[in-house]
Amino acid sequence: MAELMRVTAKVVDRGQAPGDATRKFAGLAGWALAGRPADGGFGALPWREHITSRHAWWGLQLLLAPAAVPWVAIARALLRRCADTAVHPMGLLLWPAGEPPPGSIAQLPPPLRRLHAGLRSLPPVVDVAEQPLVLGPWCWAAPLWGNLYFCSPNFPTGIDRDFIDFSAAGVTSLGQLLHLEQAVAAAPGGAAYALVWTTMLGRYAAFASRFYAVERLAALLAALPPAWVHAARAAAAELAAGLLQPPALDDALAMLLPRLGWAHPALPTPLLLSSFTVRHGTSLLTSPTATRRAAQYFTPFGLLAGAAAPAPAATVQAVLARLWRVRWENCHKEPFWRLVCDAVPTASRLHMDQPCLCGGAPAVRRHHFWTCPVARGVVNSIAGELTARQLLPAPLAAAHIWLAAAPAGVHGGVWDVVSLAAVAAMDHGRRRMYAMSLAPPPVPPLVPVCLRSARARFWTLLTDFVALRCAPASWQAHLPPGHPFIYFDAAAATFKVALPAAVAPPL
């Protein structure tokens, strides 16, 4: 798995083949590459979470699928053999991963361990049904072990570990426990209790003493929800009177399992066990990654760009989601994503005490993409186009480009393209300046050459967007002649770039 993730990072982040041994700048940690670009990721599949989610899906099939399915029957038999009791796979939702089930006599086989680990890697399963659970005679057959409904403040992880002696003795259901209580009460000692110990407790050594059995029975019944115990006692009375057929384990599970699922911020609505998919599981497992990405990348960038203080991360994520929907080649979007994540190989990111080649300013993210003369050439070209059309009452701020905040009078979709093209052009100028500095002498004046190159790159990208017919038809009614950057020429029935006079082709 580690090798797979290393190779993925090498391909996605650095564009290298798996066998390429060239050392290149690693702009992002491997965890940050996974996820949809609309969410701030770089499109890599979260391998670990995806594979774990697949294991969880198969674990739920073990829990929910009919026993007639051959592999399900075999897997459940293996589980019962390892635990030496009539346990049900529902316990896999509760028992800690990596540990043997309570009362087990052997480790789970590796395939079952993987399914168990997959289920336990998900958030805790809870009752997500809208209506409260209605207790009834089925409680008599309710499983004692692995039952999430028996968790309480005193037993937050269930009763399995604290009453493992009953599990080892073969007591598996609430009805069986009540039957045992009745039998022990009717056997004051001697041969009578010895018969109970042999037939109902499997001669488990801990229960050889009747006093111990009475004490442990009282403790276990006190640990169970009183309403469940009351419902099971009522069912036992009806059974004794011949008014009720003995409920089966399947009757209890049919009441419990359809109610269980997850209520998680990563999910728009509660998710039932039966509705679980690998995609859902991956979303649940990558939720911490999204939180980490927001804290480590989105919030600092949003504050640097001037986003609203209460929720800068949400603002940045909304911008990325919107820009990802722009129908354009992804290579023109990548510089923007790298700007957000500070994944550009600047001197500061390379931990080099080296100023920018423009003349001594610190080579940090804000400099290369806003204050550097090369970047200012792109900004001034954009500002000049807006000023010429009287659409710029105040100077452009970083938030206009970095957060794709369209000035008044500019179509939002066009401005999204302008923002992507501007960042890509600034990155082009930065790269060109560095490449020219490595050329043999005499080195030409870097700033003027790279400034013109970045500015030309900006307008070339807008022309590319229009030439590839990436602009949606819905823009036509909103981009009349005179609209800055891109407009719709009704006579020619096509979109065109509103080139400024300085770069417009001669007639």
Coordinates of C-alpha atoms in Angstrom, one line a residue:
M1 CA 0.0 0.0 0.0
A2 CA 2.8 2.4 0.9
E3 CA 4.5 1.7 -2.5
L4 CA 1.2 2.3 -4.3
M5 CA 0.7 5.6 -2.7
R6 CA 4.3 6.6 -3.4
V7 CA 4.0 5.9 -7.0
T8 CA 0.6 7.7 -7.2
A9 CA 2.1 10.8 -5.7
K10 CA 5.0 10.6 -8.1
V11 CA 2.7 10.4 -11.1
V12 CA 0.0 12.9 -10.0
D13 CA 2.2 15.6 -8.3
R14 CA 5.4 15.4 -10.2
G15 CA 4.3 13.9 -13.6
Q16 CA 6.9 11.2 -13.4
A17 CA 6.8 7.6 -14.5
P18 CA 7.0 5.1 -11.7
G19 CA 10.5 4.1 -12.7
D20 CA 11.8 7.6 -13.1
A21 CA 14.6 8.2 -10.6
T22 CA 15.0 12.0 -11.3
R23 CA 14.6 14.1 -8.2
K24 CA 11.9 16.6 -8.6
F25 CA 10.0 19.1 -6.3
A26 CA 7.2 17.4 -4.3
G27 CA 4.7 20.2 -4.0
L28 CA 2.1 18.3 -2.0
A29 CA 2.0 15.6 0.6
G30 CA 0.5 12.3 -0.6
W31 CA -2.6 12.6 1.4
A32 CA -3.5 16.0 -0.2
L33 CA -3.5 14.6 -3.7
A34 CA -6.5 12.4 -3.1
G35 CA -10.0 13.6 -3.7
R36 CA -12.0 15.4 -6.3
P37 CA -10.6 18.6 -7.6
A38 CA -13.9 20.3 -6.9
D39 CA -13.2 19.6 -3.2
G40 CA -9.6 20.8 -3.4
G41 CA -7.9 17.5 -4.2
F42 CA -5.9 16.6 -7.3
G43 CA -8.0 13.7 -8.6
A44 CA -5.9 10.9 -7.2
L45 CA -7.9 7.9 -5.9
P46 CA -7.6 7.6 -2.1
W47 CA -6.3 4.1 -2.3
R48 CA -6.2 3.3 1.4
E49 CA -9.7 4.6 2.1
H50 CA -11.1 3.1 -1.1
I51 CA -9.8 -0.4 -0.3
T52 CA -10.9 -0.2 3.3
S53 CA -14.3 0.9 2.2
R54 CA -14.5 -2.2 -0.1
H55 CA -13.6 -4.4 2.9
A56 CA -16.4 -2.7 4.9
W57 CA -18.9 -3.3 2.1
W58 CA -18.1 -7.0 2.1
G59 CA -18.3 -7.0 5.9
L60 CA -21.9 -5.6 5.6
Q61 CA -22.7 -8.3 3.1
L62 CA -21.6 -10.8 5.8
L63 CA -24.0 -9.1 8.2
L64 CA -27.0 -8.5 5.9
A65 CA -26.9 -11.1 3.1
P66 CA -29.1 -14.2 3.3
A67 CA -27.4 -17.3 4.9
A68 CA -28.1 -19.2 1.7
V69 CA -25.3 -17.4 0.0
P70 CA -22.4 -19.9 0.1
W71 CA -19.6 -17.6 1.2
V72 CA -21.8 -16.0 3.8
A73 CA -22.6 -19.3 5.3
I74 CA -19.0 -20.3 5.4
A75 CA -17.8 -17.0 6.9
R76 CA -20.5 -17.1 9.6
A77 CA -19.5 -20.6 10.5
L78 CA -15.9 -19.6 10.7
L79 CA -16.9 -16.7 13.0
R80 CA -18.9 -19.0 15.3
R81 CA -16.0 -21.5 15.3
C82 CA -13.5 -18.9 16.4
A83 CA -15.8 -17.5 19.1
D84 CA -17.1 -20.9 20.2
T85 CA -20.6 -19.4 20.6
A86 CA -23.6 -18.6 18.4
V87 CA -22.4 -15.1 17.8
H88 CA -23.8 -13.0 14.9
P89 CA -21.7 -10.8 12.6
M90 CA -23.4 -7.7 14.1
G91 CA -20.7 -7.9 16.7
L92 CA -18.2 -6.9 14.0
L93 CA -19.7 -3.4 14.1
L94 CA -18.8 -3.1 17.8
W95 CA -15.9 -5.3 18.7
P96 CA -12.5 -3.5 18.5
A97 CA -10.6 -4.2 15.3
G98 CA -7.4 -6.2 15.7
E99 CA -8.6 -8.0 18.8
P100 CA -10.2 -11.5 19.0
P101 CA -14.0 -11.4 19.5
P102 CA -15.1 -11.7 23.1
G103 CA -15.0 -15.3 24.3
S104 CA -13.0 -16.4 21.3
I105 CA -10.8 -19.4 21.2
A106 CA -8.9 -18.5 18.1
Q107 CA -8.0 -15.5 16.0
L108 CA -10.2 -14.6 13.1
P109 CA -8.9 -15.8 9.7
P110 CA -7.2 -13.0 7.7
P111 CA -10.2 -12.4 5.4
L112 CA -12.5 -11.9 8.3
R113 CA -10.0 -9.7 10.0
R114 CA -9.9 -7.5 7.0
L115 CA -13.7 -7.2 6.9
H116 CA -13.7 -6.5 10.6
A117 CA -11.1 -3.8 10.3
G118 CA -13.0 -2.2 7.4
L119 CA -16.2 -2.0 9.4
R120 CA -14.5 -0.6 12.5
S121 CA -12.6 2.0 10.4
L122 CA -16.0 3.7 9.7
P123 CA -17.6 6.1 12.2
P124 CA -19.6 4.4 14.9
V125 CA -22.9 2.9 13.8
V126 CA -26.0 4.3 15.5
D127 CA -29.8 4.1 15.3
V128 CA -30.8 6.5 12.5
A129 CA -34.5 5.6 12.2
E130 CA -37.0 8.4 12.4
Q131 CA -39.4 6.5 14.7
P132 CA -38.4 5.2 18.1
L133 CA -37.7 1.5 18.5
V134 CA -40.8 -0.5 19.5
L135 CA -39.9 -3.3 21.9
G136 CA -41.9 -6.5 21.8
P137 CA -41.7 -10.3 22.1
W138 CA -38.7 -10.3 19.7
C139 CA -36.6 -9.0 22.6
W140 CA -36.6 -12.5 23.9
A141 CA -34.4 -13.5 21.0
A142 CA -32.2 -10.4 21.0
P143 CA -28.5 -11.2 20.9
L144 CA -26.5 -10.3 24.0
W145 CA -23.2 -9.9 22.4
G146 CA -22.3 -7.4 19.7
N147 CA -25.6 -5.6 20.4
L148 CA -25.1 -1.8 19.9
Y149 CA -28.3 -1.1 21.9
F150 CA -26.7 -2.5 25.0
C151 CA -24.1 0.3 25.1
S152 CA -24.6 2.7 28.0
P153 CA -22.6 5.3 29.9
N154 CA -21.4 2.5 32.2
F155 CA -20.6 0.2 29.3
P156 CA -19.8 2.6 26.4
T157 CA -18.4 -0.2 24.2
G158 CA -21.1 -2.8 25.1
I159 CA -21.3 -5.5 27.7
D160 CA -19.2 -8.1 25.8
R161 CA -15.9 -7.7 27.6
D162 CA -17.3 -7.2 31.1
F163 CA -19.4 -10.3 30.9
I164 CA -17.2 -12.5 28.7
D165 CA -17.8 -15.4 31.1
F166 CA -21.4 -15.7 30.0
S167 CA -20.3 -15.6 26.3
A168 CA -17.8 -18.3 27.0
A169 CA -20.5 -20.4 28.7
G170 CA -22.6 -20.3 25.6
V171 CA -25.3 -17.8 26.8
T172 CA -26.2 -15.8 23.6
S173 CA -29.6 -14.3 23.9
L174 CA -31.7 -12.3 26.3
G175 CA -34.3 -15.1 26.5
Q176 CA -31.6 -17.7 27.2
L177 CA -30.3 -15.4 30.0
L178 CA -33.8 -15.2 31.6
H179 CA -34.2 -18.9 31.3
L180 CA -30.9 -19.4 33.1
E181 CA -31.9 -17.0 35.8
Q182 CA -35.1 -18.9 36.4
A183 CA -33.3 -22.3 36.5
V184 CA -30.6 -21.1 38.9
A185 CA -33.3 -19.7 41.2
A186 CA -35.1 -23.0 41.2
A187 CA -31.9 -25.0 42.0
P188 CA -30.8 -24.0 45.5
G189 CA -27.6 -26.1 45.3
G190 CA -26.1 -29.5 45.2
A191 CA -27.2 -31.9 42.4
A192 CA -29.9 -29.5 41.2
Y193 CA -27.5 -26.7 40.4
A194 CA -24.9 -29.2 39.1
L195 CA -27.5 -30.2 36.4
V196 CA -28.1 -26.5 35.5
W197 CA -24.3 -25.9 35.4
T198 CA -23.9 -28.9 33.1
T199 CA -26.8 -28.4 30.7
M200 CA -27.1 -24.6 30.5
L201 CA -23.6 -23.3 31.3
G202 CA -21.5 -26.0 29.5
R203 CA -19.7 -26.7 32.8
Y204 CA -17.8 -23.5 32.4
A205 CA -15.4 -23.4 35.4
A206 CA -16.2 -19.9 36.5
F207 CA -19.9 -20.9 37.2
A208 CA -19.1 -24.0 39.2
S209 CA -20.1 -21.9 42.3
R210 CA -23.8 -21.1 42.5
F211 CA -23.1 -18.0 44.5
Y212 CA -20.9 -16.7 41.7
A213 CA -23.6 -17.5 39.1
V214 CA -26.3 -15.7 41.1
E215 CA -24.0 -12.6 41.6
R216 CA -23.0 -12.4 37.9
L217 CA -26.6 -12.9 36.7
A218 CA -27.8 -10.0 38.8
A219 CA -24.9 -7.8 37.5
L220 CA -25.6 -8.7 33.9
L221 CA -29.3 -8.1 34.2
A222 CA -28.6 -4.7 35.8
A223 CA -26.3 -3.8 33.0
L224 CA -29.1 -4.4 30.4
P225 CA -31.7 -1.7 29.5
P226 CA -34.6 -2.3 31.8
A227 CA -37.2 -1.9 29.1
W228 CA -35.6 -4.7 27.1
V229 CA -35.5 -7.0 30.1
H230 CA -39.2 -6.2 30.8
A231 CA -40.2 -6.9 27.2
A232 CA -38.3 -10.2 27.3
R233 CA -39.9 -11.2 30.6
A234 CA -43.3 -10.5 29.2
A235 CA -42.5 -12.7 26.1
A236 CA -41.2 -15.5 28.4
A237 CA -44.5 -15.4 30.3
E238 CA -46.4 -15.7 27.1
L239 CA -44.2 -18.6 26.0
A240 CA -44.8 -20.4 29.3
A241 CA -48.5 -20.0 28.8
G242 CA -48.4 -21.3 25.3
L243 CA -49.6 -18.0 23.8
L244 CA -46.5 -17.3 21.7
Q245 CA -44.2 -19.2 19.4
P246 CA -40.5 -18.8 20.4
P247 CA -39.0 -15.8 18.6
A248 CA -35.9 -16.5 16.5
L249 CA -32.7 -14.6 16.2
D250 CA -33.7 -13.5 12.7
D251 CA -36.9 -11.9 14.2
A252 CA -34.7 -9.7 16.4
L253 CA -32.3 -8.9 13.7
A254 CA -35.1 -7.9 11.3
M255 CA -36.1 -5.3 13.9
L256 CA -32.6 -4.0 14.6
L257 CA -30.6 -4.0 11.5
P258 CA -32.9 -1.9 9.3
R259 CA -32.6 0.9 11.8
L260 CA -28.8 1.1 12.0
G261 CA -26.5 3.3 10.0
W262 CA -24.5 6.5 10.1
A263 CA -25.5 10.2 10.6
H264 CA -22.3 12.0 9.7
P265 CA -21.6 15.6 8.4
A266 CA -20.0 14.1 5.3
L267 CA -23.4 12.6 4.4
P268 CA -26.4 14.8 3.3
T269 CA -28.9 12.4 5.0
P270 CA -28.5 9.5 7.4
L271 CA -27.2 6.4 5.7
L272 CA -28.6 2.9 6.5
L273 CA -26.5 -0.2 6.5
S274 CA -28.5 -1.6 3.6
S275 CA -27.8 1.5 1.5
F276 CA -24.0 1.6 2.1
T277 CA -21.8 1.7 -1.0
V278 CA -18.1 1.9 -1.5
R279 CA -18.5 5.5 -2.5
H280 CA -20.3 6.3 0.8
G281 CA -17.5 4.5 2.8
T282 CA -14.8 6.4 0.9
S283 CA -16.5 9.7 1.6
L284 CA -16.8 8.8 5.3
L285 CA -13.2 7.8 5.5
T286 CA -11.9 10.8 3.7
S287 CA -13.8 13.3 5.8
P288 CA -10.8 13.9 8.1
T289 CA -8.7 14.6 5.0
A290 CA -11.2 17.3 4.0
T291 CA -11.0 18.8 7.4
R292 CA -7.2 18.7 7.4
R293 CA -7.1 20.2 3.9
A294 CA -9.3 23.1 4.9
A295 CA -7.2 23.8 8.0
Q296 CA -3.8 23.5 6.4
Y297 CA -4.4 25.0 2.9
F298 CA -7.8 26.7 2.5
T299 CA -7.9 28.8 5.6
P300 CA -4.4 30.3 5.2
F301 CA -5.0 31.0 1.5
G302 CA -8.4 32.5 2.1
L303 CA -7.0 34.9 4.7
L304 CA -4.1 35.8 2.5
A305 CA -6.5 36.5 -0.4
G306 CA -8.8 38.6 1.8
A307 CA -11.7 36.2 2.2
A308 CA -14.3 36.9 4.9
A309 CA -12.8 36.0 8.3
P310 CA -15.7 33.8 9.6
A311 CA -15.4 31.1 7.0
P312 CA -12.3 31.6 4.7
A313 CA -12.0 27.8 4.1
A314 CA -15.6 27.5 2.9
T315 CA -15.1 30.5 0.6
V316 CA -12.0 28.9 -1.0
Q317 CA -13.7 25.5 -1.4
A318 CA -16.7 27.1 -3.1
V319 CA -14.4 28.9 -5.5
L320 CA -12.6 25.7 -6.4
A321 CA -15.9 23.9 -6.9
R322 CA -17.1 26.6 -9.3
L323 CA -13.8 26.9 -11.2
W324 CA -13.7 23.1 -11.7
R325 CA -17.0 23.3 -13.5
V326 CA -15.4 25.6 -16.2
R327 CA -15.2 23.5 -19.3
W328 CA -11.5 23.9 -20.2
E329 CA -8.4 21.8 -20.2
N330 CA -7.3 20.9 -16.7
C331 CA -3.7 21.9 -17.4
H332 CA -4.9 25.5 -17.3
K333 CA -6.6 25.0 -13.9
E334 CA -3.7 23.2 -12.2
P335 CA -1.6 26.4 -11.4
F336 CA -4.6 27.8 -9.6
W337 CA -5.0 24.7 -7.4
R338 CA -1.2 24.8 -6.7
L339 CA -1.4 28.4 -5.7
V340 CA -4.2 27.6 -3.2
C341 CA -2.2 24.7 -1.7
D342 CA 1.2 26.6 -1.8
A343 CA 2.5 23.8 -4.0
V344 CA 4.5 26.0 -6.4
P345 CA 8.3 25.5 -6.2
T346 CA 9.2 28.9 -5.0
A347 CA 12.4 29.6 -3.1
S348 CA 10.4 29.8 0.2
R349 CA 8.8 26.4 -0.5
L350 CA 12.3 25.0 -1.3
H351 CA 13.6 26.4 2.0
M352 CA 16.1 28.5 0.1
D353 CA 17.2 31.9 1.3
Q354 CA 17.1 33.3 -2.2
P355 CA 15.2 36.4 -3.4
C356 CA 13.1 36.6 -6.5
L357 CA 15.1 37.2 -9.7
C358 CA 13.1 40.4 -10.3
G359 CA 15.3 42.4 -7.9
G360 CA 15.5 41.2 -4.3
A361 CA 12.0 40.7 -3.0
P362 CA 11.3 37.5 -0.9
A363 CA 10.3 34.7 -3.3
V364 CA 7.0 33.8 -1.5
R365 CA 3.6 32.9 -2.9
R366 CA 2.1 36.3 -2.7
H367 CA 5.1 37.9 -4.5
H368 CA 5.1 35.6 -7.5
F369 CA 1.4 35.7 -8.0
W370 CA 0.6 39.4 -7.1
T371 CA 3.4 41.8 -6.3
C372 CA 6.2 40.6 -8.7
P373 CA 6.6 43.0 -11.7
V374 CA 6.0 40.0 -13.9
A375 CA 2.7 39.2 -12.2
R376 CA 1.8 42.9 -12.1
G377 CA 2.1 42.9 -15.9
V378 CA -0.8 40.5 -16.0
V379 CA -2.8 42.4 -13.4
N380 CA -2.2 45.7 -15.1
S381 CA -3.3 44.3 -18.4
I382 CA -6.6 43.1 -16.8
A383 CA -7.0 46.4 -15.0
G384 CA -6.4 48.3 -18.2
E385 CA -9.1 46.4 -20.0
L386 CA -11.6 47.1 -17.2
T387 CA -10.6 50.8 -16.9
A388 CA -11.0 51.2 -20.7
R389 CA -14.7 50.1 -20.3
Q390 CA -15.2 52.1 -17.1
L391 CA -15.7 49.0 -15.0
L392 CA -13.0 49.5 -12.4
P393 CA -13.9 52.2 -9.8
A394 CA -11.1 51.0 -7.5
P395 CA -7.8 49.1 -8.0
L396 CA -7.9 45.4 -8.4
A397 CA -7.3 43.5 -5.2
A398 CA -5.8 40.0 -4.8
A399 CA -9.3 38.7 -3.9
H400 CA -10.5 39.6 -7.4
I401 CA -8.1 37.0 -9.0
W402 CA -7.3 34.6 -6.2
L403 CA -11.0 34.2 -5.2
A404 CA -12.4 34.8 -8.7
A405 CA -14.5 37.7 -7.3
A406 CA -15.9 39.4 -10.5
P407 CA -16.0 43.2 -10.5
A408 CA -19.4 44.8 -11.1
G409 CA -20.4 44.6 -14.7
V410 CA -18.3 41.6 -15.6
H411 CA -20.0 38.2 -16.3
G412 CA -19.1 35.8 -13.5
G413 CA -18.3 32.9 -15.9
V414 CA -16.0 35.1 -18.0
W415 CA -14.3 36.3 -14.9
D416 CA -13.7 32.7 -13.7
V417 CA -11.9 32.1 -17.0
V418 CA -9.9 35.3 -16.6
S419 CA -8.9 34.3 -13.0
L420 CA -7.7 30.9 -14.2
A421 CA -5.8 32.4 -17.2
A422 CA -4.3 35.1 -15.0
V423 CA -2.8 32.7 -12.5
A424 CA -1.6 30.4 -15.3
A425 CA 0.0 33.3 -17.0
M426 CA 1.8 34.5 -13.8
D427 CA 3.1 31.0 -13.3
H428 CA 4.3 30.9 -16.9
G429 CA 6.2 34.2 -16.3
R430 CA 7.7 32.8 -13.1
R431 CA 8.9 29.7 -14.9
R432 CA 10.3 31.6 -17.9
M433 CA 12.2 34.0 -15.6
Y434 CA 13.9 31.1 -13.9
A435 CA 14.6 29.2 -17.1
M436 CA 16.2 32.4 -18.7
S437 CA 18.4 32.9 -15.6
L438 CA 20.0 29.6 -16.3
A439 CA 20.9 30.5 -19.9
P440 CA 24.5 31.1 -20.8
P441 CA 25.6 34.8 -20.8
P442 CA 24.8 37.3 -21.8
V443 CA 21.5 37.0 -19.9
P444 CA 18.8 39.3 -21.4
P445 CA 16.9 41.7 -19.1
L446 CA 14.6 39.2 -17.3
V447 CA 11.8 41.4 -16.0
P448 CA 10.8 43.2 -19.3
V449 CA 11.0 40.0 -21.3
C450 CA 9.1 37.8 -18.8
L451 CA 6.5 40.5 -18.2
R452 CA 5.6 40.7 -21.9
S453 CA 5.7 36.9 -22.1
A454 CA 3.2 36.5 -19.1
R455 CA 0.9 39.2 -20.5
A456 CA 0.9 37.6 -23.9
R457 CA 0.3 34.2 -22.3
F458 CA -2.8 35.6 -20.6
W459 CA -4.4 36.8 -23.8
T460 CA -3.3 33.6 -25.6
L461 CA -5.1 31.5 -23.0
L462 CA -8.3 33.5 -23.4
T463 CA -8.0 33.1 -27.2
D464 CA -7.5 29.3 -26.7
F465 CA -10.7 29.1 -24.5
V466 CA -12.7 30.8 -27.2
A467 CA -11.1 28.9 -30.1
L468 CA -11.9 25.6 -28.5
R469 CA -15.5 26.6 -28.1
C470 CA -15.4 26.1 -24.4
A471 CA -17.8 29.0 -23.7
P472 CA -21.3 27.6 -23.0
A473 CA -24.2 28.8 -25.3
S474 CA -26.0 30.2 -22.2
W475 CA -23.5 33.0 -22.2
Q476 CA -24.6 34.4 -25.5
A477 CA -27.4 36.6 -24.1
H478 CA -25.1 38.0 -21.4
L479 CA -22.0 39.0 -23.4
P480 CA -22.9 41.8 -25.8
P481 CA -20.3 43.6 -27.9
G482 CA -18.4 45.8 -25.5
H483 CA -18.2 43.2 -22.8
P484 CA -14.6 43.0 -21.5
F485 CA -12.4 40.0 -22.3
I486 CA -14.9 37.8 -24.1
Y487 CA -18.1 38.8 -26.0
F488 CA -20.6 37.2 -28.4
D489 CA -20.6 38.4 -32.0
A490 CA -24.2 37.8 -33.2
A491 CA -23.3 38.5 -36.8
A492 CA -20.6 35.8 -36.8
A493 CA -22.6 33.6 -34.4
T494 CA -19.4 33.1 -32.3
F495 CA -17.6 34.2 -29.2
K496 CA -14.6 36.5 -29.6
V497 CA -11.8 37.8 -27.4
A498 CA -11.9 41.5 -26.8
L499 CA -8.2 42.1 -27.3
P500 CA -6.8 45.4 -26.0
A501 CA -5.3 47.7 -28.6
A502 CA -1.8 46.9 -27.5
V503 CA -2.1 43.3 -28.5
A504 CA -4.9 43.4 -31.1
P505 CA -3.9 42.0 -34.5
P506 CA -3.5 44.6 -37.3
L507 CA -6.4 44.9 -39.7

